[in-house]
Amino acid sequence: MANRQPSSRPPAGPAFAFVLFLIFALLTFGASAATQAADDATTKPANTHQDLICHSDDPTECYPRLFQATNDFQEVRVDQDLPPGLHIRLDVNTGRREAKLNDPNEKNQALEGLPVDSSVVIVEQEHGSDDTQAPSQPQIPKGAPQYEPVGKVKMPQQESQAFRDSLTVLKTLALDDRPIDAALDILRDISHDIYYGLKVAEDSNAIKELLCMISSQEVFSKDGNDDVVDQAGKAAAVLGAALQNNQKALEEVETYWEDISQTTCAGTDHKLGNAVFNMLVPGVPSSEYASGSEAHRLSLTKAKAGALRGLIKSPKIRDDFLANGGMAQILQVLVLERPEMGPAQQKLANLVLDNFLDESMGATPGVWPRAGEVDYDWDYQLKTLAKLHKTEKEHWSAELWKRLQEQRRIAAQSGNRTPEHDEL
């Protein structure tokens, strides 16, 4: 029997175990690499595509465009955007803004130590034999105050300190020494709230300052600067926001309108009541206002129209508007043939419809045009515009012309006069 030569291959057991180890190591490394790649894929775009603001070549000086709020107050840079729902405070001396995440449960340290009344009053109901036959309409006691459909304006749990500071900045300091832009930004954003809109309206000095900024003729001047233009636009936005759908705020302005309308603003001898209703176009010859930036200044018209719309919802202020040539100012803007004026013209056309011509929108018939009064400028100019834009179905001129002629016919019938020929 021949002897078997010993094999040169390694034993099968250890070799097989070594192969299994290699396979396991490769799989583990691959899974780890895939996980790392996935993590990189999810984090890298966020880092590389985050919208940053950089004022120099040093990347360490960059900061996010959208303010990143925490639970502590941090400074908000001038060019940063603020997300909604933050707690904001303003330094009235420097104009510096700080913000943090809003905590509705946070206690106001200024109120600590003040007494709090938490008593409960229980009212016992009277029971009688006539309860089952009670009238369907509630009995109003004699001398009860008149019912107000507007209702009570609910006060927030904690009034905004930034709002208070901004209102103080608006009305107390010299124009060159106050951070007015930051204050107007805060007031513009918060005055849409009915409570804060009412608080603005309750302050006659604040309303006067806003009206003076809006009506300043400096925005049309050759020597006027962009800061004045921007402030006029922001002031108009604040006033429009405060009065929009806020009947109580408008009633507050009515109470002192007669007084502030007779005052004057710094640098002018024109009464405020007249200046406000003649603010849409320059009150100086065309050679004296800036032609190069005229469109920019006329773009304020849209913001001013919003403020004007809120004011003339009051019958008292509306009558002043008509007496001071307000409708002539509106017509001067409507006849401008400039594409950039389209949005402002549409807003002014709606103002005329809603307040004077369209009863379905709350207009009072007969206020304007008045019976027996023929405003040939409006008739001629509107008829011309309606003809010019006859092919444009969405243009405001056709509807405005139609409604004006309807009012003319009503006025003619009430006065037994023959209406004018109004075909286009």
Short mmCIF file of C-alpha atoms in Angstrom, two decimals:
data_model
loop_
_atom_site.label_atom_id
_atom_site.label_comp_id
_atom_site.label_asym_id
_atom_site.label_seq_id
_atom_site.Cartn_x
_atom_site.Cartn_y
_atom_site.Cartn_z
CA MET A 1 0.00 0.00 0.00
CA ALA A 2 1.51 3.27 -1.13
CA ASN A 3 2.14 6.06 1.30
CA ARG A 4 -0.06 9.28 0.74
CA GLN A 5 1.93 12.46 0.34
CA PRO A 6 1.00 15.18 2.82
CA SER A 7 -1.11 18.04 1.32
CA SER A 8 0.35 21.54 0.98
CA ARG A 9 -3.10 23.32 1.35
CA PRO A 10 -4.08 24.80 4.73
CA PRO A 11 -6.77 23.05 6.71
CA ALA A 12 -10.31 23.81 5.46
CA GLY A 13 -11.67 24.91 8.85
CA PRO A 14 -9.46 27.95 9.49
CA ALA A 15 -9.60 29.06 5.82
CA PHE A 16 -13.38 29.06 5.78
CA ALA A 17 -13.54 31.10 8.99
CA PHE A 18 -11.09 33.63 7.54
CA VAL A 19 -13.27 34.08 4.42
CA LEU A 20 -16.37 34.63 6.54
CA PHE A 21 -14.50 37.27 8.54
CA LEU A 22 -13.52 39.15 5.38
CA ILE A 23 -17.11 39.12 4.08
CA PHE A 24 -18.45 40.41 7.41
CA ALA A 25 -15.83 43.18 7.52
CA LEU A 26 -16.65 44.32 3.98
CA LEU A 27 -20.39 44.40 4.70
CA THR A 28 -19.88 46.34 7.92
CA PHE A 29 -17.59 48.87 6.22
CA GLY A 30 -20.05 49.30 3.32
CA ALA A 31 -23.00 49.90 5.63
CA SER A 32 -21.01 52.43 7.63
CA ALA A 33 -19.93 54.24 4.47
CA ALA A 34 -23.50 54.31 3.16
CA THR A 35 -24.77 55.71 6.45
CA GLN A 36 -22.09 58.38 6.46
CA ALA A 37 -22.88 59.29 2.85
CA ALA A 38 -26.57 59.58 3.69
CA ASP A 39 -25.77 61.82 6.64
CA ASP A 40 -23.56 63.98 4.45
CA ALA A 41 -26.29 64.18 1.84
CA THR A 42 -28.81 65.43 4.37
CA THR A 43 -26.57 67.87 6.21
CA LYS A 44 -24.46 69.26 3.42
CA PRO A 45 -27.26 71.01 1.45
CA ALA A 46 -28.50 72.64 4.62
CA ASN A 47 -25.03 74.03 5.24
CA THR A 48 -24.16 74.93 1.69
CA HIS A 49 -27.53 76.31 0.65
CA GLN A 50 -28.35 78.23 3.84
CA ASP A 51 -29.12 81.86 2.96
CA LEU A 52 -26.34 83.87 4.57
CA ILE A 53 -25.51 87.57 4.63
CA CYS A 54 -21.81 88.36 4.22
CA HIS A 55 -20.48 91.92 4.23
CA SER A 56 -16.82 90.90 3.89
CA ASP A 57 -14.65 88.08 2.58
CA ASP A 58 -14.27 86.66 6.08
CA PRO A 59 -16.73 83.71 6.35
CA THR A 60 -16.72 83.95 10.15
CA GLU A 61 -18.51 87.31 9.90
CA CYS A 62 -21.45 85.87 7.94
CA TYR A 63 -24.82 85.37 9.61
CA PRO A 64 -28.16 83.84 8.47
CA ARG A 65 -30.63 86.08 6.67
CA LEU A 66 -33.49 84.60 8.72
CA PHE A 67 -33.01 85.38 12.41
CA GLN A 68 -32.41 82.21 14.46
CA ALA A 69 -34.29 82.68 17.73
CA THR A 70 -33.44 81.01 21.05
CA ASN A 71 -34.87 81.24 24.55
CA ASP A 72 -32.62 84.23 25.29
CA PHE A 73 -32.71 87.71 23.79
CA GLN A 74 -30.25 88.19 20.90
CA GLU A 75 -29.54 91.22 18.76
CA VAL A 76 -31.40 91.37 15.44
CA ARG A 77 -29.23 92.82 12.70
CA VAL A 78 -30.68 95.54 10.49
CA ASP A 79 -30.89 93.40 7.33
CA GLN A 80 -32.15 90.21 8.97
CA ASP A 81 -35.68 88.91 8.41
CA LEU A 82 -37.78 88.07 11.46
CA PRO A 83 -39.99 84.97 11.55
CA PRO A 84 -43.45 85.42 13.10
CA GLY A 85 -44.28 84.73 16.73
CA LEU A 86 -41.20 86.19 18.43
CA HIS A 87 -40.90 88.34 21.54
CA ILE A 88 -39.25 91.56 20.29
CA ARG A 89 -37.95 94.51 22.29
CA LEU A 90 -36.53 97.83 21.10
CA ASP A 91 -33.91 100.09 22.65
CA VAL A 92 -35.45 103.54 22.15
CA ASN A 93 -32.07 105.27 22.45
CA THR A 94 -30.12 103.26 19.88
CA GLY A 95 -32.81 101.62 17.74
CA ARG A 96 -31.26 98.23 18.49
CA ARG A 97 -33.73 95.34 18.28
CA GLU A 98 -33.51 92.11 20.25
CA ALA A 99 -35.71 89.03 19.92
CA LYS A 100 -36.24 85.59 21.39
CA LEU A 101 -38.77 82.77 21.27
CA ASN A 102 -42.08 83.92 22.72
CA ASP A 103 -43.13 82.24 25.96
CA PRO A 104 -46.83 82.91 26.74
CA ASN A 105 -46.27 81.68 30.29
CA GLU A 106 -43.40 84.05 30.97
CA LYS A 107 -44.06 86.39 33.87
CA ASN A 108 -43.60 90.13 33.47
CA GLN A 109 -41.19 91.16 36.23
CA ALA A 110 -42.60 94.68 36.19
CA LEU A 111 -45.93 93.29 37.46
CA GLU A 112 -44.50 91.22 40.30
CA GLY A 113 -45.74 92.19 43.75
CA LEU A 114 -48.92 93.85 42.47
CA PRO A 115 -52.21 92.62 44.02
CA VAL A 116 -54.32 90.28 41.92
CA ASP A 117 -58.07 89.98 42.48
CA SER A 118 -59.26 86.41 41.91
CA SER A 119 -62.60 86.61 43.69
CA VAL A 120 -65.68 85.00 42.16
CA VAL A 121 -69.13 86.59 42.20
CA ILE A 122 -72.10 84.21 42.20
CA VAL A 123 -75.38 85.60 40.88
CA GLU A 124 -78.46 83.75 42.03
CA GLN A 125 -81.25 83.37 39.50
CA GLU A 126 -84.76 84.39 40.50
CA HIS A 127 -87.34 81.65 40.08
CA GLY A 128 -90.95 82.53 39.42
CA SER A 129 -94.12 81.16 37.94
CA ASP A 130 -93.70 83.24 34.78
CA ASP A 131 -90.30 81.78 33.81
CA THR A 132 -91.81 79.40 31.30
CA GLN A 133 -93.59 82.28 29.59
CA ALA A 134 -90.57 84.60 29.39
CA PRO A 135 -90.52 86.80 26.27
CA SER A 136 -88.27 85.74 23.41
CA GLN A 137 -86.64 89.20 23.28
CA PRO A 138 -84.55 90.27 26.31
CA GLN A 139 -85.91 93.21 28.29
CA ILE A 140 -83.51 96.18 28.12
CA PRO A 141 -83.40 98.11 31.42
CA LYS A 142 -84.15 101.80 31.32
CA GLY A 143 -81.03 103.90 30.92
CA ALA A 144 -78.89 100.99 29.69
CA PRO A 145 -75.96 102.00 27.42
CA GLN A 146 -76.46 101.66 23.68
CA TYR A 147 -75.49 98.31 22.22
CA GLU A 148 -72.23 98.38 20.28
CA PRO A 149 -72.04 95.72 17.56
CA VAL A 150 -68.27 96.14 17.39
CA GLY A 151 -67.89 94.51 20.80
CA LYS A 152 -65.13 94.86 23.34
CA VAL A 153 -61.58 94.76 22.04
CA LYS A 154 -59.76 91.96 23.84
CA MET A 155 -56.51 92.94 25.51
CA PRO A 156 -53.57 90.56 25.04
CA GLN A 157 -52.26 88.69 28.07
CA GLN A 158 -49.11 90.77 28.00
CA GLU A 159 -48.88 94.03 26.07
CA SER A 160 -45.90 94.30 23.73
CA GLN A 161 -43.15 96.45 25.23
CA ALA A 162 -41.70 96.95 21.75
CA PHE A 163 -45.02 98.52 20.71
CA ARG A 164 -44.94 100.93 23.65
CA ASP A 165 -41.32 101.86 22.98
CA SER A 166 -42.02 102.42 19.28
CA LEU A 167 -45.00 104.66 20.03
CA THR A 168 -42.79 106.69 22.37
CA VAL A 169 -40.10 107.02 19.70
CA LEU A 170 -42.69 108.17 17.17
CA LYS A 171 -43.99 111.14 19.11
CA THR A 172 -41.47 112.42 21.65
CA LEU A 173 -37.95 112.78 20.26
CA ALA A 174 -36.44 115.05 17.61
CA LEU A 175 -36.59 113.48 14.17
CA ASP A 176 -32.81 113.35 13.69
CA ASP A 177 -32.21 111.73 17.08
CA ARG A 178 -34.70 108.89 17.08
CA PRO A 179 -34.54 105.40 15.54
CA ILE A 180 -37.71 106.16 13.61
CA ASP A 181 -37.29 103.49 10.91
CA ALA A 182 -37.15 100.64 13.41
CA ALA A 183 -40.12 102.07 15.31
CA LEU A 184 -42.23 102.39 12.15
CA ASP A 185 -41.37 98.82 11.14
CA ILE A 186 -42.63 97.48 14.47
CA LEU A 187 -45.78 99.63 14.41
CA ARG A 188 -46.54 98.61 10.83
CA ASP A 189 -46.32 94.91 11.68
CA ILE A 190 -48.36 95.06 14.89
CA SER A 191 -51.06 97.64 14.06
CA HIS A 192 -53.05 95.10 12.03
CA ASP A 193 -54.09 93.68 15.40
CA ILE A 194 -57.35 95.35 16.47
CA TYR A 195 -56.10 96.01 20.00
CA TYR A 196 -52.85 97.68 18.93
CA GLY A 197 -54.56 99.53 16.07
CA LEU A 198 -56.94 101.01 18.64
CA LYS A 199 -54.03 101.95 20.90
CA VAL A 200 -52.37 103.85 18.04
CA ALA A 201 -55.63 105.66 17.28
CA GLU A 202 -56.15 106.63 20.92
CA ASP A 203 -52.91 108.62 20.85
CA SER A 204 -53.65 111.89 19.03
CA ASN A 205 -49.97 112.93 19.05
CA ALA A 206 -48.96 109.68 17.36
CA ILE A 207 -51.65 110.07 14.69
CA LYS A 208 -50.56 113.65 14.05
CA GLU A 209 -46.94 112.56 13.58
CA LEU A 210 -48.01 109.87 11.12
CA LEU A 211 -50.16 112.34 9.15
CA CYS A 212 -47.31 114.87 9.03
CA MET A 213 -44.94 112.25 7.59
CA ILE A 214 -47.52 111.13 5.02
CA SER A 215 -48.43 114.63 3.84
CA SER A 216 -44.89 116.02 3.66
CA GLN A 217 -44.27 117.65 0.28
CA GLU A 218 -40.55 117.00 0.77
CA VAL A 219 -41.00 113.59 -0.87
CA PHE A 220 -41.52 115.38 -4.20
CA SER A 221 -38.65 117.85 -3.79
CA LYS A 222 -35.44 117.74 -5.78
CA ASP A 223 -33.55 118.00 -2.52
CA GLY A 224 -35.64 115.32 -0.82
CA ASN A 225 -33.90 112.16 0.30
CA ASP A 226 -34.92 108.54 0.14
CA ASP A 227 -35.23 108.29 3.93
CA VAL A 228 -38.10 110.78 3.89
CA VAL A 229 -39.81 108.83 1.11
CA ASP A 230 -39.43 105.51 2.94
CA GLN A 231 -40.70 107.00 6.19
CA ALA A 232 -43.74 108.46 4.45
CA GLY A 233 -44.56 105.06 2.98
CA LYS A 234 -44.16 103.29 6.32
CA ALA A 235 -46.23 105.92 8.14
CA ALA A 236 -49.04 105.49 5.60
CA ALA A 237 -48.89 101.73 6.08
CA VAL A 238 -49.12 102.11 9.88
CA LEU A 239 -52.16 104.39 9.64
CA GLY A 240 -53.88 102.20 7.05
CA ALA A 241 -53.29 99.08 9.15
CA ALA A 242 -54.57 100.73 12.34
CA LEU A 243 -57.84 101.89 10.76
CA GLN A 244 -58.57 98.94 8.48
CA ASN A 245 -61.69 97.08 9.68
CA ASN A 246 -61.29 98.76 13.08
CA GLN A 247 -64.38 100.85 13.76
CA LYS A 248 -63.39 101.70 17.32
CA ALA A 249 -60.04 103.05 16.14
CA LEU A 250 -61.76 105.26 13.56
CA GLU A 251 -64.17 106.57 16.20
CA GLU A 252 -61.20 107.53 18.36
CA VAL A 253 -59.64 109.55 15.54
CA GLU A 254 -63.01 111.26 14.97
CA THR A 255 -63.07 112.56 18.55
CA TYR A 256 -60.01 114.78 18.05
CA TRP A 257 -59.97 115.19 14.26
CA GLU A 258 -61.28 118.75 14.35
CA ASP A 259 -58.46 119.77 16.69
CA ILE A 260 -55.50 118.19 14.90
CA SER A 261 -56.79 119.17 11.44
CA GLN A 262 -56.32 122.83 12.42
CA THR A 263 -52.70 122.34 13.52
CA THR A 264 -49.60 122.56 11.33
CA CYS A 265 -46.60 120.29 10.86
CA ALA A 266 -42.98 121.35 11.36
CA GLY A 267 -41.61 123.31 8.43
CA THR A 268 -44.95 124.25 6.86
CA ASP A 269 -47.75 126.74 7.46
CA HIS A 270 -50.43 124.60 5.79
CA LYS A 271 -53.09 123.24 8.09
CA LEU A 272 -52.87 119.50 8.50
CA GLY A 273 -56.48 118.93 7.42
CA ASN A 274 -55.73 120.49 4.04
CA ALA A 275 -52.26 118.97 3.62
CA VAL A 276 -53.44 115.39 4.24
CA PHE A 277 -56.04 115.56 1.47
CA ASN A 278 -53.59 117.12 -0.99
CA MET A 279 -50.75 114.64 -0.55
CA LEU A 280 -51.14 112.45 -3.64
CA VAL A 281 -49.42 114.73 -6.15
CA PRO A 282 -46.82 117.51 -5.81
CA GLY A 283 -48.09 120.88 -4.66
CA VAL A 284 -45.21 122.66 -6.42
CA PRO A 285 -44.55 123.33 -10.12
CA SER A 286 -43.17 120.34 -12.02
CA SER A 287 -39.81 122.08 -12.48
CA GLU A 288 -39.26 122.04 -8.72
CA TYR A 289 -39.68 118.34 -8.02
CA ALA A 290 -37.34 115.51 -8.85
CA SER A 291 -38.00 114.12 -12.32
CA GLY A 292 -35.50 111.27 -12.18
CA SER A 293 -37.05 109.69 -9.10
CA GLU A 294 -40.59 110.93 -9.72
CA ALA A 295 -41.93 107.42 -10.32
CA HIS A 296 -40.41 106.25 -7.04
CA ARG A 297 -42.12 109.06 -5.17
CA LEU A 298 -45.43 108.58 -6.93
CA SER A 299 -45.28 104.91 -5.95
CA LEU A 300 -46.11 106.14 -2.45
CA THR A 301 -49.61 106.77 -3.78
CA LYS A 302 -50.68 103.18 -3.18
CA ALA A 303 -49.71 103.31 0.50
CA LYS A 304 -51.27 106.75 0.87
CA ALA A 305 -54.49 105.49 -0.74
CA GLY A 306 -54.71 102.81 1.95
CA ALA A 307 -54.43 105.42 4.70
CA LEU A 308 -56.90 107.71 2.95
CA ARG A 309 -59.38 104.86 2.55
CA GLY A 310 -59.32 104.22 6.29
CA LEU A 311 -59.79 107.90 7.18
CA ILE A 312 -62.77 108.73 4.96
CA LYS A 313 -64.82 105.84 6.32
CA SER A 314 -65.69 108.48 8.92
CA PRO A 315 -68.48 110.80 7.65
CA LYS A 316 -66.89 113.76 9.47
CA ILE A 317 -63.45 113.21 7.93
CA ARG A 318 -65.00 112.36 4.55
CA ASP A 319 -66.74 115.76 4.45
CA ASP A 320 -63.40 117.47 5.15
CA PHE A 321 -61.84 115.41 2.36
CA LEU A 322 -64.45 116.63 -0.14
CA ALA A 323 -64.26 120.24 1.07
CA ASN A 324 -60.46 120.33 0.66
CA GLY A 325 -60.37 119.13 -2.96
CA GLY A 326 -59.62 115.47 -2.29
CA MET A 327 -61.52 114.23 -5.35
CA ALA A 328 -59.53 116.55 -7.62
CA GLN A 329 -56.31 115.01 -6.25
CA ILE A 330 -57.57 111.51 -6.99
CA LEU A 331 -58.48 112.49 -10.55
CA GLN A 332 -54.97 113.87 -11.13
CA VAL A 333 -53.55 110.44 -10.31
CA LEU A 334 -56.14 108.50 -12.34
CA VAL A 335 -55.36 110.36 -15.57
CA LEU A 336 -51.62 109.57 -15.44
CA GLU A 337 -50.79 107.21 -18.30
CA ARG A 338 -47.95 105.32 -16.62
CA PRO A 339 -47.83 101.53 -16.25
CA GLU A 340 -46.09 101.76 -12.87
CA MET A 341 -49.08 103.70 -11.51
CA GLY A 342 -51.54 100.90 -12.34
CA PRO A 343 -51.80 99.36 -8.83
CA ALA A 344 -52.20 102.77 -7.16
CA GLN A 345 -54.83 103.85 -9.70
CA GLN A 346 -56.78 100.63 -9.15
CA LYS A 347 -56.74 101.23 -5.40
CA LEU A 348 -57.96 104.81 -5.79
CA ALA A 349 -60.69 103.72 -8.22
CA ASN A 350 -61.87 101.18 -5.63
CA LEU A 351 -61.81 103.92 -2.99
CA VAL A 352 -64.16 106.07 -5.09
CA LEU A 353 -66.47 103.14 -5.84
CA ASP A 354 -66.68 101.83 -2.27
CA ASN A 355 -67.15 105.21 -0.59
CA PHE A 356 -69.21 107.20 -3.10
CA LEU A 357 -70.69 105.19 -5.98
CA ASP A 358 -71.35 101.53 -5.11
CA GLU A 359 -74.09 101.11 -2.49
CA SER A 360 -73.43 97.36 -2.24
CA MET A 361 -69.98 98.21 -0.84
CA GLY A 362 -71.36 100.64 1.73
CA ALA A 363 -71.36 103.89 -0.27
CA THR A 364 -73.91 106.53 0.78
CA PRO A 365 -75.80 107.84 -2.29
CA GLY A 366 -75.79 111.59 -2.84
CA VAL A 367 -72.58 112.33 -0.93
CA TRP A 368 -70.61 112.65 -4.17
CA PRO A 369 -71.38 113.75 -6.83
CA ARG A 370 -73.92 115.96 -5.11
CA ALA A 371 -77.33 116.59 -6.65
CA GLY A 372 -77.21 119.64 -8.90
CA GLU A 373 -73.42 119.61 -9.03
CA VAL A 374 -71.71 118.83 -12.30
CA ASP A 375 -67.99 118.13 -12.13
CA TYR A 376 -67.04 118.42 -15.78
CA ASP A 377 -63.44 117.36 -15.17
CA TRP A 378 -64.50 113.98 -13.78
CA ASP A 379 -67.09 113.45 -16.51
CA TYR A 380 -64.77 114.37 -19.34
CA GLN A 381 -61.65 112.60 -18.05
CA LEU A 382 -63.41 109.37 -17.08
CA LYS A 383 -65.25 109.18 -20.38
CA THR A 384 -61.94 109.68 -22.21
CA LEU A 385 -60.21 106.99 -20.13
CA ALA A 386 -63.07 104.52 -20.62
CA LYS A 387 -62.84 104.99 -24.39
CA LEU A 388 -59.06 104.66 -24.37
CA HIS A 389 -59.15 101.38 -22.43
CA LYS A 390 -62.35 100.01 -23.94
CA THR A 391 -60.67 96.78 -25.10
CA GLU A 392 -59.19 96.06 -21.65
CA LYS A 393 -61.91 94.13 -19.82
CA GLU A 394 -60.26 94.38 -16.40
CA HIS A 395 -59.49 98.10 -16.53
CA TRP A 396 -61.08 100.10 -13.72
CA SER A 397 -62.17 103.05 -15.89
CA ALA A 398 -65.23 101.37 -17.46
CA GLU A 399 -66.80 100.41 -14.11
CA LEU A 400 -66.01 103.80 -12.59
CA TRP A 401 -67.53 105.64 -15.55
CA LYS A 402 -70.64 103.43 -15.47
CA ARG A 403 -71.21 103.99 -11.74
CA LEU A 404 -70.66 107.73 -12.02
CA GLN A 405 -73.29 108.02 -14.74
CA GLU A 406 -75.75 106.01 -12.65
CA GLN A 407 -75.32 108.52 -9.85
CA ARG A 408 -75.77 111.37 -12.32
CA ARG A 409 -79.07 109.88 -13.51
CA ILE A 410 -80.32 109.43 -9.94
CA ALA A 411 -79.40 113.02 -9.13
CA ALA A 412 -81.09 114.27 -12.32
CA GLN A 413 -84.30 112.36 -11.57
CA SER A 414 -84.46 113.68 -8.02
CA GLY A 415 -84.01 117.21 -9.34
CA ASN A 416 -86.32 116.76 -12.37
CA ARG A 417 -83.46 117.44 -14.73
CA THR A 418 -82.56 115.69 -17.97
CA PRO A 419 -79.50 113.43 -17.61
CA GLU A 420 -76.56 114.16 -19.86
CA HIS A 421 -75.71 112.03 -22.90
CA ASP A 422 -73.30 109.39 -21.59
CA GLU A 423 -72.61 107.00 -24.44
CA LEU A 424 -68.98 106.14 -25.10
#
